[in-house]
PDB file of C-alpha atoms in Angstrom:
ATOM      1  CA  ARG A 457      -0.013  -0.052  -0.094  1.00  0.00           C
ATOM      2  CA  GLN A 458       1.094   3.572  -0.610  1.00  0.00           C
ATOM      3  CA  VAL A 459       1.501   5.779   2.311  1.00  0.00           C
ATOM      4  CA  GLY A 460      -0.637   8.073   1.458  1.00  0.00           C
ATOM      5  CA  ALA A 461      -3.581   6.281   0.561  1.00  0.00           C
ATOM      6  CA  ASP A 462      -2.699   5.377   4.444  1.00  0.00           C
ATOM      7  CA  VAL A 463      -2.752   8.690   5.271  1.00  0.00           C
ATOM      8  CA  GLN A 464      -6.099   9.772   3.797  1.00  0.00           C
ATOM      9  CA  ALA A 465      -7.727   6.445   4.999  1.00  0.00           C
ATOM     10  CA  VAL A 466      -6.379   7.875   9.110  1.00  0.00           C
ATOM     11  CA  GLU A 467      -7.956  11.115   8.373  1.00  0.00           C
ATOM     12  CA  VAL A 468     -11.399   9.966   7.173  1.00  0.00           C
ATOM     13  CA  ARG A 469     -11.538   7.666   9.343  1.00  0.00           C
ATOM     14  CA  LEU A 470     -10.888   9.760  12.625  1.00  0.00           C
ATOM     15  CA  GLY A 471     -11.920  13.066  11.242  1.00  0.00           C
ATOM     16  CA  LEU A 472      -8.729  14.325  11.732  1.00  0.00           C
ATOM     17  CA  PRO A 473      -5.850  15.522   9.885  1.00  0.00           C
ATOM     18  CA  VAL A 474      -2.411  13.848   9.826  1.00  0.00           C
ATOM     19  CA  VAL A 475       0.385  16.238  11.288  1.00  0.00           C
ATOM     20  CA  GLY A 476       2.785  14.469  10.014  1.00  0.00           C
ATOM     21  CA  THR A 477       4.343  10.789   9.176  1.00  0.00           C
ATOM     22  CA  VAL A 478       7.608   8.986  10.040  1.00  0.00           C
ATOM     23  CA  PRO A 479       9.685   6.034   8.167  1.00  0.00           C
ATOM     24  CA  ALA A 480       9.969   2.869   9.922  1.00  0.00           C
ATOM     25  CA  LEU A 481      13.346   2.653  11.363  1.00  0.00           C
ATOM     26  CA  PRO A 482      15.595  -0.408  11.469  1.00  0.00           C
ATOM     27  CA  PRO A 483      15.841  -2.234  15.318  1.00  0.00           C
ATOM     28  CA  LYS A 484      18.286  -0.063  17.691  1.00  0.00           C
ATOM     29  CA  ALA A 485      18.059   2.766  15.548  1.00  0.00           C
ATOM     30  CA  LEU A 486      17.948   5.494  18.401  1.00  0.00           C
ATOM     31  CA  PRO A 487      21.405   4.542  19.799  1.00  0.00           C
ATOM     32  CA  ALA A 488      23.269   5.226  16.392  1.00  0.00           C
ATOM     33  CA  LEU A 489      21.276   8.876  16.520  1.00  0.00           C
ATOM     34  CA  LEU A 490      22.291   9.642  20.062  1.00  0.00           C
ATOM     35  CA  ALA A 491      25.879   8.830  19.405  1.00  0.00           C
ATOM     36  CA  ALA A 492      26.229  10.575  16.301  1.00  0.00           C
ATOM     37  CA  ALA A 493      29.375  12.324  15.804  1.00  0.00           C
ATOM     38  CA  ASP A 494      29.459  15.630  13.804  1.00  0.00           C
ATOM     39  CA  GLY A 495      31.398  14.698  10.469  1.00  0.00           C
ATOM     40  CA  GLU A 496      30.377  11.441  10.412  1.00  0.00           C
ATOM     41  CA  GLU A 497      28.675   9.735   7.307  1.00  0.00           C
ATOM     42  CA  VAL A 498      24.553   9.908   7.863  1.00  0.00           C
ATOM     43  CA  PRO A 499      22.631   6.600   6.851  1.00  0.00           C
ATOM     44  CA  ASP A 500      19.855   7.340   4.837  1.00  0.00           C
ATOM     45  CA  TRP A 501      17.262   6.420   7.134  1.00  0.00           C
ATOM     46  CA  GLN A 502      18.651   8.950   9.483  1.00  0.00           C
ATOM     47  CA  LEU A 503      18.069  11.609   7.148  1.00  0.00           C
ATOM     48  CA  ALA A 504      14.634  10.258   5.900  1.00  0.00           C
ATOM     49  CA  LEU A 505      13.614  10.477   9.672  1.00  0.00           C
ATOM     50  CA  ALA A 506      15.326  13.869  10.293  1.00  0.00           C
ATOM     51  CA  GLU A 507      13.592  15.244   6.950  1.00  0.00           C
ATOM     52  CA  SER A 508      10.406  14.207   8.246  1.00  0.00           C
ATOM     53  CA  LEU A 509      10.409  15.462  11.667  1.00  0.00           C
ATOM     54  CA  ASN A 510      11.497  18.797  10.130  1.00  0.00           C
ATOM     55  CA  THR A 511       8.629  18.899   8.289  1.00  0.00           C
ATOM     56  CA  THR A 512       5.998  18.166  11.018  1.00  0.00           C
ATOM     57  CA  ARG A 513       7.707  20.651  13.663  1.00  0.00           C
ATOM     58  CA  MET A 514       7.346  22.940  10.452  1.00  0.00           C
ATOM     59  CA  ILE A 515       3.611  21.745  10.254  1.00  0.00           C
ATOM     60  CA  LEU A 516       3.116  22.684  14.158  1.00  0.00           C
ATOM     61  CA  PHE A 517       5.078  25.666  13.931  1.00  0.00           C
ATOM     62  CA  PRO A 518       5.108  27.604  10.955  1.00  0.00           C
ATOM     63  CA  ALA A 519       7.208  30.207   9.767  1.00  0.00           C
ATOM     64  CA  GLY A 520       5.741  33.564  10.457  1.00  0.00           C
ATOM     65  CA  GLY A 521       3.658  32.647  13.226  1.00  0.00           C
ATOM     66  CA  THR A 522       0.409  33.946  11.747  1.00  0.00           C
ATOM     67  CA  ALA A 523      -1.563  31.263  13.723  1.00  0.00           C
ATOM     68  CA  ALA A 524      -2.452  30.890  17.419  1.00  0.00           C
ATOM     69  CA  PRO A 525       1.014  29.150  18.795  1.00  0.00           C
ATOM     70  CA  VAL A 526       0.758  25.655  19.342  1.00  0.00           C
ATOM     71  CA  ARG A 527       1.715  25.359  23.285  1.00  0.00           C
ATOM     72  CA  THR A 528       1.377  21.294  23.489  1.00  0.00           C
ATOM     73  CA  VAL A 529       2.262  18.764  21.634  1.00  0.00           C
ATOM     74  CA  LEU A 530       1.304  14.704  22.390  1.00  0.00           C
ATOM     75  CA  VAL A 531       2.812  11.844  21.012  1.00  0.00           C
ATOM     76  CA  GLY A 532       0.881   8.767  22.125  1.00  0.00           C
ATOM     77  CA  SER A 533      -0.655   5.356  20.345  1.00  0.00           C
ATOM     78  CA  ALA A 534      -2.446   2.266  21.515  1.00  0.00           C
ATOM     79  CA  MET A 535       0.475  -0.281  22.097  1.00  0.00           C
ATOM     80  CA  SER A 536       3.594  -0.495  23.571  1.00  0.00           C
ATOM     81  CA  GLY A 537       6.933  -0.869  21.794  1.00  0.00           C
ATOM     82  CA  GLU A 538       5.674   1.565  18.876  1.00  0.00           C
ATOM     83  CA  GLY A 539       8.434   4.221  19.421  1.00  0.00           C
ATOM     84  CA  LYS A 540       6.395   7.173  20.889  1.00  0.00           C
ATOM     85  CA  SER A 541       9.339   7.848  23.303  1.00  0.00           C
ATOM     86  CA  SER A 542      11.592   7.807  20.348  1.00  0.00           C
ATOM     87  CA  LEU A 543       9.599   9.885  18.424  1.00  0.00           C
ATOM     88  CA  ALA A 544       8.399  12.290  21.264  1.00  0.00           C
ATOM     89  CA  LEU A 545      13.091  12.585  21.923  1.00  0.00           C
ATOM     90  CA  GLN A 546      13.640  13.124  18.095  1.00  0.00           C
ATOM     91  CA  LEU A 547      10.560  15.833  17.889  1.00  0.00           C
ATOM     92  CA  ALA A 548      12.063  17.516  21.141  1.00  0.00           C
ATOM     93  CA  VAL A 549      15.241  17.602  19.269  1.00  0.00           C
ATOM     94  CA  SER A 550      14.308  18.769  16.343  1.00  0.00           C
ATOM     95  CA  MET A 551      12.923  21.846  18.141  1.00  0.00           C
ATOM     96  CA  ALA A 552      15.333  22.933  20.179  1.00  0.00           C
ATOM     97  CA  GLN A 553      17.724  23.073  17.198  1.00  0.00           C
ATOM     98  CA  VAL A 554      16.042  25.540  15.826  1.00  0.00           C
ATOM     99  CA  GLY A 555      15.240  27.589  18.941  1.00  0.00           C
ATOM    100  CA  TYR A 556      12.455  26.503  20.730  1.00  0.00           C
ATOM    101  CA  ARG A 557      12.136  26.535  24.214  1.00  0.00           C
ATOM    102  CA  THR A 558      11.543  23.023  24.452  1.00  0.00           C
ATOM    103  CA  LEU A 559      10.329  20.620  27.386  1.00  0.00           C
ATOM    104  CA  LEU A 560      10.111  17.138  27.212  1.00  0.00           C
ATOM    105  CA  VAL A 561       8.382  15.278  29.647  1.00  0.00           C
ATOM    106  CA  ASP A 562       8.176  11.433  29.817  1.00  0.00           C
ATOM    107  CA  GLY A 563       4.454  10.600  30.840  1.00  0.00           C
ATOM    108  CA  ASP A 564       5.150   6.791  30.971  1.00  0.00           C
ATOM    109  CA  VAL A 565       4.329   6.368  35.050  1.00  0.00           C
ATOM    110  CA  ARG A 566       5.331   2.345  34.430  1.00  0.00           C
ATOM    111  CA  ARG A 567       7.880   2.526  32.917  1.00  0.00           C
ATOM    112  CA  PRO A 568       9.903   6.128  31.897  1.00  0.00           C
ATOM    113  CA  GLY A 569      12.842   5.647  30.211  1.00  0.00           C
ATOM    114  CA  LEU A 570      13.809   9.030  28.046  1.00  0.00           C
ATOM    115  CA  HIS A 571      16.282   9.961  31.049  1.00  0.00           C
ATOM    116  CA  ALA A 572      18.131   6.883  30.431  1.00  0.00           C
ATOM    117  CA  ARG A 573      18.333   7.571  26.909  1.00  0.00           C
ATOM    118  CA  LEU A 574      19.525  10.889  27.812  1.00  0.00           C
ATOM    119  CA  HIS A 575      22.116   9.741  30.462  1.00  0.00           C
ATOM    120  CA  LEU A 576      20.537  11.341  32.803  1.00  0.00           C
ATOM    121  CA  ALA A 577      19.226  10.690  36.221  1.00  0.00           C
ATOM    122  CA  ASN A 578      15.623   9.964  36.474  1.00  0.00           C
TER     123      ASN A 578
END
């Protein structure tokens, strides 16, 4: 199936617009993202992820600020293991890199893990 058709189906079914899509990532992609050093060759999947996140950020926070600013973004899904934390982390990084004041809150009360991914104390 084509991604465009899936996006349209979601929008019709939910009656809500899809803000962005992200590519499927290879297993254990997050450690590679966090460990990437300046000057290293970037894999294609990492470029595709960055592009999709930057596009999503620009849709949420368009240049010029004519609309009311978005103050909160919630990343959620129905099942565990679908990449909510990874997506939230990468979107927060994308926003901070262009100068937005960004606060990332790990709302997983059962198994919080963002602090560990960032090598921080809980």
